[in-house]
Amino acid sequence: MATIGLIGAGRIGSQVARLAVANGYDVVLSNSRGPETLSALVAELGPRARAGPPLDAAKAGDIVVVTIPLKNYRRVPVEPLAGKTVIDTNNYYPSRDGHIRELDDESTTSAELLQAHLPKSSVVKAFNHIYAVELTGHAQPAGSKNRRALVIAGDDPQAKAAVARLID
Ligand SMILES: NC(=O)c1ccc[n+]([C@@H]2O[C@H](COP(=O)([O-])OP(=O)(O)OC[C@H]3O[C@@H](n4cnc5c(N)ncnc54)[C@H](OP(=O)(O)O)[C@@H]3O)[C@@H](O)[C@H]2O)c1
């Protein structure tokens, strides 16, 4: 795995990008406003980082992280993510996302909504229960005493194993 695509480059996306670059991955960042609005972050991250439209991040990523307000999940490109592991960091906040009936009545989950939108991808929930600042602040190498645990969830064991390796 060499390249992490990021759909969303806000608080969580920028932090995942920092960790990825620090650990030798290339990153392709994207947001809703356009790559030019990410120039400061790209400059901070250095030569392993570039920005493009969400379609580019989806195409370039060996693993792609979807880290956007949940209400926008239907705008995530579908075809370029076919066959890929997709990390879903999204949480549901009705005050931000509006009410989503299937979540209010608990007939599905936010990750299952993204999985249904991306039927040919393997969605793994991760990074949704850690504050953005803690992603770098709490990061410790494998084997560290009292290392913080992160929970992942998904239906595809191979995709979960890939995400576990990435987090490690
Ligand atoms: N912040 C946390 O500590 C935290 C912790 C765990 C989970 N989460 C969850 O993770 C997700 C991201 O949170 P965040 O705090 O990083 O949000 P954020 O700071 O508001 O950033 C959201 C990012 O998503 C981008 N975006 C929005 N719509 C998009 C679209 N259609 N295509 C591509 N990019 C799009 C935004 O781009 P523009 O700025 O250009 O619109 C921005 O870069 C949310 O679902 C949140 O609930 C957050």
PDB file of C-alpha atoms and ligand atoms in Angstrom:
ATOM      1  CA  MET A   1       0.000   0.000   0.000  1.00  0.00           C
ATOM      2  CA  ALA A   2       1.631   3.204  -1.126  1.00  0.00           C
ATOM      3  CA  THR A   3      -1.024   5.861  -1.532  1.00  0.00           C
ATOM      4  CA  ILE A   4      -3.840   6.968   0.733  1.00  0.00           C
ATOM      5  CA  GLY A   5      -6.646   8.913  -0.942  1.00  0.00           C
ATOM      6  CA  LEU A   6      -8.554  11.325   1.239  1.00  0.00           C
ATOM      7  CA  ILE A   7     -12.068  12.453   0.456  1.00  0.00           C
ATOM      8  CA  GLY A   8     -12.336  15.229   2.995  1.00  0.00           C
ATOM      9  CA  ALA A   9      -9.329  17.085   4.338  1.00  0.00           C
ATOM     10  CA  GLY A  10     -10.717  18.809   7.411  1.00  0.00           C
ATOM     11  CA  ARG A  11      -9.894  18.047  11.021  1.00  0.00           C
ATOM     12  CA  ILE A  12      -9.731  14.254  10.664  1.00  0.00           C
ATOM     13  CA  GLY A  13      -8.581  14.063   7.047  1.00  0.00           C
ATOM     14  CA  SER A  14      -5.657  16.421   7.610  1.00  0.00           C
ATOM     15  CA  GLN A  15      -4.566  14.475  10.679  1.00  0.00           C
ATOM     16  CA  VAL A  16      -4.745  11.101   8.927  1.00  0.00           C
ATOM     17  CA  ALA A  17      -2.721  12.664   6.104  1.00  0.00           C
ATOM     18  CA  ARG A  18      -0.065  13.872   8.576  1.00  0.00           C
ATOM     19  CA  LEU A  19       0.234  10.408  10.069  1.00  0.00           C
ATOM     20  CA  ALA A  20       0.320   8.735   6.666  1.00  0.00           C
ATOM     21  CA  VAL A  21       3.072  11.000   5.332  1.00  0.00           C
ATOM     22  CA  ALA A  22       5.087  10.643   8.536  1.00  0.00           C
ATOM     23  CA  ASN A  23       4.942   6.869   8.011  1.00  0.00           C
ATOM     24  CA  GLY A  24       6.040   6.856   4.394  1.00  0.00           C
ATOM     25  CA  TYR A  25       2.771   6.879   2.474  1.00  0.00           C
ATOM     26  CA  ASP A  26       1.869   9.219  -0.360  1.00  0.00           C
ATOM     27  CA  VAL A  27      -1.418  11.066   0.053  1.00  0.00           C
ATOM     28  CA  VAL A  28      -3.877  12.609  -2.373  1.00  0.00           C
ATOM     29  CA  LEU A  29      -6.117  15.115  -0.609  1.00  0.00           C
ATOM     30  CA  SER A  30      -9.492  16.414  -1.722  1.00  0.00           C
ATOM     31  CA  ASN A  31     -12.320  18.516  -0.366  1.00  0.00           C
ATOM     32  CA  SER A  32     -15.513  20.101  -1.646  1.00  0.00           C
ATOM     33  CA  ARG A  33     -14.091  23.547  -2.490  1.00  0.00           C
ATOM     34  CA  GLY A  34     -11.260  22.485  -4.773  1.00  0.00           C
ATOM     35  CA  PRO A  35      -7.566  21.565  -4.606  1.00  0.00           C
ATOM     36  CA  GLU A  36      -6.348  25.177  -4.586  1.00  0.00           C
ATOM     37  CA  THR A  37      -7.865  25.582  -1.095  1.00  0.00           C
ATOM     38  CA  LEU A  38      -5.564  22.811   0.170  1.00  0.00           C
ATOM     39  CA  SER A  39      -2.280  24.423  -0.863  1.00  0.00           C
ATOM     40  CA  ALA A  40      -1.221  25.277   2.697  1.00  0.00           C
ATOM     41  CA  LEU A  41      -1.782  21.704   3.863  1.00  0.00           C
ATOM     42  CA  VAL A  42       0.025  20.282   0.820  1.00  0.00           C
ATOM     43  CA  ALA A  43       2.961  22.623   1.502  1.00  0.00           C
ATOM     44  CA  GLU A  44       3.047  21.525   5.135  1.00  0.00           C
ATOM     45  CA  LEU A  45       2.981  17.839   4.188  1.00  0.00           C
ATOM     46  CA  GLY A  46       5.700  18.142   1.551  1.00  0.00           C
ATOM     47  CA  PRO A  47       6.504  16.126  -1.558  1.00  0.00           C
ATOM     48  CA  ARG A  48       4.517  13.030  -0.583  1.00  0.00           C
ATOM     49  CA  ALA A  49       1.272  15.058  -0.755  1.00  0.00           C
ATOM     50  CA  ARG A  50      -0.787  16.490  -3.551  1.00  0.00           C
ATOM     51  CA  ALA A  51      -4.356  17.726  -3.859  1.00  0.00           C
ATOM     52  CA  GLY A  52      -6.961  17.048  -6.507  1.00  0.00           C
ATOM     53  CA  PRO A  53     -10.676  16.655  -6.977  1.00  0.00           C
ATOM     54  CA  PRO A  54     -12.385  13.830  -5.017  1.00  0.00           C
ATOM     55  CA  LEU A  55     -12.355  11.717  -8.191  1.00  0.00           C
ATOM     56  CA  ASP A  56      -8.528  11.881  -8.264  1.00  0.00           C
ATOM     57  CA  ALA A  57      -8.226  10.955  -4.601  1.00  0.00           C
ATOM     58  CA  ALA A  58     -10.590   8.036  -5.180  1.00  0.00           C
ATOM     59  CA  LYS A  59      -8.643   6.838  -8.227  1.00  0.00           C
ATOM     60  CA  ALA A  60      -5.162   7.299  -6.745  1.00  0.00           C
ATOM     61  CA  GLY A  61      -5.727   5.764  -3.327  1.00  0.00           C
ATOM     62  CA  ASP A  62      -4.840   2.146  -2.648  1.00  0.00           C
ATOM     63  CA  ILE A  63      -6.908   2.751   0.477  1.00  0.00           C
ATOM     64  CA  VAL A  64      -9.323   5.694   0.464  1.00  0.00           C
ATOM     65  CA  VAL A  65     -10.541   7.510   3.561  1.00  0.00           C
ATOM     66  CA  VAL A  66     -13.995   9.094   3.435  1.00  0.00           C
ATOM     67  CA  THR A  67     -14.023  11.760   6.116  1.00  0.00           C
ATOM     68  CA  ILE A  68     -16.766  14.257   5.376  1.00  0.00           C
ATOM     69  CA  PRO A  69     -20.007  15.399   6.990  1.00  0.00           C
ATOM     70  CA  LEU A  70     -22.249  12.338   6.726  1.00  0.00           C
ATOM     71  CA  LYS A  71     -24.982  14.281   4.901  1.00  0.00           C
ATOM     72  CA  ASN A  72     -22.695  14.365   1.819  1.00  0.00           C
ATOM     73  CA  TYR A  73     -21.960  10.653   1.587  1.00  0.00           C
ATOM     74  CA  ARG A  74     -23.922  10.225  -1.668  1.00  0.00           C
ATOM     75  CA  ARG A  75     -21.434  12.547  -3.396  1.00  0.00           C
ATOM     76  CA  VAL A  76     -18.547  10.123  -2.848  1.00  0.00           C
ATOM     77  CA  PRO A  77     -17.431   8.782  -6.269  1.00  0.00           C
ATOM     78  CA  VAL A  78     -18.570   5.183  -6.706  1.00  0.00           C
ATOM     79  CA  GLU A  79     -16.825   3.572  -9.702  1.00  0.00           C
ATOM     80  CA  PRO A  80     -13.209   4.513  -8.886  1.00  0.00           C
ATOM     81  CA  LEU A  81     -13.637   2.954  -5.453  1.00  0.00           C
ATOM     82  CA  ALA A  82     -14.826  -0.417  -6.783  1.00  0.00           C
ATOM     83  CA  GLY A  83     -12.684  -3.228  -5.413  1.00  0.00           C
ATOM     84  CA  LYS A  84     -10.972  -0.957  -2.877  1.00  0.00           C
ATOM     85  CA  THR A  85     -10.893  -0.770   0.885  1.00  0.00           C
ATOM     86  CA  VAL A  86     -12.624   2.418   2.006  1.00  0.00           C
ATOM     87  CA  ILE A  87     -12.209   3.762   5.525  1.00  0.00           C
ATOM     88  CA  ASP A  88     -15.289   5.514   6.880  1.00  0.00           C
ATOM     89  CA  THR A  89     -14.666   7.974   9.743  1.00  0.00           C
ATOM     90  CA  ASN A  90     -18.103   9.545   9.575  1.00  0.00           C
ATOM     91  CA  ASN A  91     -20.439  10.063  12.488  1.00  0.00           C
ATOM     92  CA  TYR A  92     -24.076  11.112  12.436  1.00  0.00           C
ATOM     93  CA  TYR A  93     -24.984  14.486  13.904  1.00  0.00           C
ATOM     94  CA  PRO A  94     -28.595  15.409  13.068  1.00  0.00           C
ATOM     95  CA  SER A  95     -27.817  19.018  14.008  1.00  0.00           C
ATOM     96  CA  ARG A  96     -25.229  19.094  11.181  1.00  0.00           C
ATOM     97  CA  ASP A  97     -26.469  16.367   8.829  1.00  0.00           C
ATOM     98  CA  GLY A  98     -30.248  16.768   9.126  1.00  0.00           C
ATOM     99  CA  HIS A  99     -32.348  13.800  10.168  1.00  0.00           C
ATOM    100  CA  ILE A 100     -31.754  10.533   8.313  1.00  0.00           C
ATOM    101  CA  ARG A 101     -34.733   8.262   8.923  1.00  0.00           C
ATOM    102  CA  GLU A 102     -32.898   4.915   8.756  1.00  0.00           C
ATOM    103  CA  LEU A 103     -30.449   6.121  11.378  1.00  0.00           C
ATOM    104  CA  ASP A 104     -33.082   7.631  13.642  1.00  0.00           C
ATOM    105  CA  ASP A 105     -35.053   4.357  13.651  1.00  0.00           C
ATOM    106  CA  GLU A 106     -31.805   2.371  13.993  1.00  0.00           C
ATOM    107  CA  SER A 107     -32.617   0.127  11.038  1.00  0.00           C
ATOM    108  CA  THR A 108     -29.099   0.736   9.696  1.00  0.00           C
ATOM    109  CA  THR A 109     -25.814   2.413  10.578  1.00  0.00           C
ATOM    110  CA  SER A 110     -23.886   5.268   9.031  1.00  0.00           C
ATOM    111  CA  ALA A 111     -21.210   2.846   7.763  1.00  0.00           C
ATOM    112  CA  GLU A 112     -23.871   0.614   6.206  1.00  0.00           C
ATOM    113  CA  LEU A 113     -25.253   3.660   4.367  1.00  0.00           C
ATOM    114  CA  LEU A 114     -21.812   4.300   2.875  1.00  0.00           C
ATOM    115  CA  GLN A 115     -21.390   0.591   2.102  1.00  0.00           C
ATOM    116  CA  ALA A 116     -24.748   0.592   0.277  1.00  0.00           C
ATOM    117  CA  HIS A 117     -23.581   3.631  -1.714  1.00  0.00           C
ATOM    118  CA  LEU A 118     -20.320   1.795  -2.561  1.00  0.00           C
ATOM    119  CA  PRO A 119     -21.561  -1.740  -3.266  1.00  0.00           C
ATOM    120  CA  LYS A 120     -18.308  -2.900  -4.885  1.00  0.00           C
ATOM    121  CA  SER A 121     -16.032  -1.524  -2.146  1.00  0.00           C
ATOM    122  CA  SER A 122     -15.176  -2.889   1.285  1.00  0.00           C
ATOM    123  CA  VAL A 123     -16.068  -0.262   3.874  1.00  0.00           C
ATOM    124  CA  VAL A 124     -14.288  -0.375   7.219  1.00  0.00           C
ATOM    125  CA  LYS A 125     -15.299   1.976  10.000  1.00  0.00           C
ATOM    126  CA  ALA A 126     -12.285   3.522  11.730  1.00  0.00           C
ATOM    127  CA  PHE A 127     -11.060   6.729  13.370  1.00  0.00           C
ATOM    128  CA  ASN A 128     -14.632   7.728  14.301  1.00  0.00           C
ATOM    129  CA  HIS A 129     -14.160   7.526  18.074  1.00  0.00           C
ATOM    130  CA  ILE A 130     -11.006   9.588  18.472  1.00  0.00           C
ATOM    131  CA  TYR A 131     -10.775  13.375  18.440  1.00  0.00           C
ATOM    132  CA  ALA A 132      -8.826  14.681  15.504  1.00  0.00           C
ATOM    133  CA  VAL A 133      -6.113  16.269  17.629  1.00  0.00           C
ATOM    134  CA  GLU A 134      -5.511  12.963  19.404  1.00  0.00           C
ATOM    135  CA  LEU A 135      -4.668  11.168  16.159  1.00  0.00           C
ATOM    136  CA  THR A 136      -1.234  12.719  16.264  1.00  0.00           C
ATOM    137  CA  GLY A 137      -1.168  13.506  20.000  1.00  0.00           C
ATOM    138  CA  HIS A 138      -1.839   9.926  21.108  1.00  0.00           C
ATOM    139  CA  ALA A 139       0.041   8.096  18.352  1.00  0.00           C
ATOM    140  CA  GLN A 140       2.595   5.616  19.653  1.00  0.00           C
ATOM    141  CA  PRO A 141       4.574   2.875  17.944  1.00  0.00           C
ATOM    142  CA  ALA A 142       3.507  -0.772  18.214  1.00  0.00           C
ATOM    143  CA  GLY A 143       4.677  -2.277  21.480  1.00  0.00           C
ATOM    144  CA  SER A 144       4.418   0.981  23.473  1.00  0.00           C
ATOM    145  CA  LYS A 145       3.132   0.578  27.005  1.00  0.00           C
ATOM    146  CA  ASN A 146      -0.483   1.733  27.443  1.00  0.00           C
ATOM    147  CA  ARG A 147      -0.839   2.267  23.716  1.00  0.00           C
ATOM    148  CA  ARG A 148      -4.297   3.550  22.838  1.00  0.00           C
ATOM    149  CA  ALA A 149      -6.577   1.058  21.078  1.00  0.00           C
ATOM    150  CA  LEU A 150      -8.699   2.010  18.083  1.00  0.00           C
ATOM    151  CA  VAL A 151     -11.791   0.053  17.144  1.00  0.00           C
ATOM    152  CA  ILE A 152     -12.511  -0.941  13.552  1.00  0.00           C
ATOM    153  CA  ALA A 153     -15.624  -2.582  12.125  1.00  0.00           C
ATOM    154  CA  GLY A 154     -16.523  -4.083   8.775  1.00  0.00           C
ATOM    155  CA  ASP A 155     -17.773  -7.169   6.982  1.00  0.00           C
ATOM    156  CA  ASP A 156     -14.663  -7.981   4.910  1.00  0.00           C
ATOM    157  CA  PRO A 157     -11.883  -9.640   6.968  1.00  0.00           C
ATOM    158  CA  GLN A 158      -9.176  -8.835   4.393  1.00  0.00           C
ATOM    159  CA  ALA A 159     -10.143  -5.173   4.314  1.00  0.00           C
ATOM    160  CA  LYS A 160     -10.182  -5.045   8.105  1.00  0.00           C
ATOM    161  CA  ALA A 161      -6.730  -6.612   8.207  1.00  0.00           C
ATOM    162  CA  ALA A 162      -5.451  -3.997   5.743  1.00  0.00           C
ATOM    163  CA  VAL A 163      -6.881  -1.175   7.849  1.00  0.00           C
ATOM    164  CA  ALA A 164      -5.448  -2.674  11.037  1.00  0.00           C
ATOM    165  CA  ARG A 165      -1.999  -2.783   9.378  1.00  0.00           C
ATOM    166  CA  LEU A 166      -2.376   0.818   8.265  1.00  0.00           C
ATOM    167  CA  ILE A 167      -3.341   1.996  11.747  1.00  0.00           C
ATOM    168  CA  ASP A 168      -0.516  -0.002  13.292  1.00  0.00           C
TER     169      ASP A 168
HETATM  170  N1  LIG B   1     -13.363  16.158  14.298  1.00  0.00           N
HETATM  171  C1  LIG B   1     -13.306  15.041  15.015  1.00  0.00           C
HETATM  172  O1  LIG B   1     -12.600  15.004  16.071  1.00  0.00           O
HETATM  173  C2  LIG B   1     -14.017  13.799  14.545  1.00  0.00           C
HETATM  174  C3  LIG B   1     -13.781  12.617  15.261  1.00  0.00           C
HETATM  175  C4  LIG B   1     -14.337  11.422  14.798  1.00  0.00           C
HETATM  176  C5  LIG B   1     -15.174  11.421  13.680  1.00  0.00           C
HETATM  177  N2  LIG B   1     -15.428  12.595  13.030  1.00  0.00           N
HETATM  178  C6  LIG B   1     -16.311  12.509  11.842  1.00  0.00           C
HETATM  179  O2  LIG B   1     -15.466  12.454  10.685  1.00  0.00           O
HETATM  180  C7  LIG B   1     -16.048  13.212   9.608  1.00  0.00           C
HETATM  181  C8  LIG B   1     -15.114  14.361   9.260  1.00  0.00           C
HETATM  182  O3  LIG B   1     -15.014  15.190  10.409  1.00  0.00           O
HETATM  183  P1  LIG B   1     -14.096  16.483  10.447  1.00  0.00           P
HETATM  184  O4  LIG B   1     -14.155  16.977  11.846  1.00  0.00           O
HETATM  185  O5  LIG B   1     -12.788  16.214   9.795  1.00  0.00           O
HETATM  186  O6  LIG B   1     -14.950  17.467   9.514  1.00  0.00           O
HETATM  187  P2  LIG B   1     -14.496  18.888   8.940  1.00  0.00           P
HETATM  188  O7  LIG B   1     -13.324  19.425   9.694  1.00  0.00           O
HETATM  189  O8  LIG B   1     -15.742  19.696   8.845  1.00  0.00           O
HETATM  190  O9  LIG B   1     -13.990  18.529   7.469  1.00  0.00           O
HETATM  191  C9  LIG B   1     -14.869  17.984   6.519  1.00  0.00           C
HETATM  192  C10 LIG B   1     -14.125  17.855   5.210  1.00  0.00           C
HETATM  193  O10 LIG B   1     -14.974  17.209   4.278  1.00  0.00           O
HETATM  194  C11 LIG B   1     -14.910  17.936   3.067  1.00  0.00           C
HETATM  195  N3  LIG B   1     -16.100  17.672   2.270  1.00  0.00           N
HETATM  196  C12 LIG B   1     -17.386  17.990   2.528  1.00  0.00           C
HETATM  197  N4  LIG B   1     -18.183  17.529   1.544  1.00  0.00           N
HETATM  198  C13 LIG B   1     -17.369  16.913   0.645  1.00  0.00           C
HETATM  199  C14 LIG B   1     -17.593  16.258  -0.578  1.00  0.00           C
HETATM  200  N5  LIG B   1     -18.834  16.111  -1.081  1.00  0.00           N
HETATM  201  N6  LIG B   1     -16.527  15.755  -1.257  1.00  0.00           N
HETATM  202  C15 LIG B   1     -15.273  15.900  -0.759  1.00  0.00           C
HETATM  203  N7  LIG B   1     -15.000  16.505   0.415  1.00  0.00           N
HETATM  204  C16 LIG B   1     -16.047  17.005   1.107  1.00  0.00           C
HETATM  205  C17 LIG B   1     -14.762  19.369   3.500  1.00  0.00           C
HETATM  206  O11 LIG B   1     -14.328  20.158   2.440  1.00  0.00           O
HETATM  207  P3  LIG B   1     -14.683  21.729   2.386  1.00  0.00           P
HETATM  208  O12 LIG B   1     -14.091  22.330   3.611  1.00  0.00           O
HETATM  209  O13 LIG B   1     -14.030  22.179   1.115  1.00  0.00           O
HETATM  210  O14 LIG B   1     -16.181  21.813   2.354  1.00  0.00           O
HETATM  211  C18 LIG B   1     -13.709  19.190   4.593  1.00  0.00           C
HETATM  212  O15 LIG B   1     -12.431  19.068   4.036  1.00  0.00           O
HETATM  213  C19 LIG B   1     -17.408  13.673  10.119  1.00  0.00           C
HETATM  214  O16 LIG B   1     -18.396  12.768   9.715  1.00  0.00           O
HETATM  215  C20 LIG B   1     -17.231  13.703  11.642  1.00  0.00           C
HETATM  216  O17 LIG B   1     -18.473  13.548  12.311  1.00  0.00           O
HETATM  217  C21 LIG B   1     -14.854  13.765  13.425  1.00  0.00           C
END
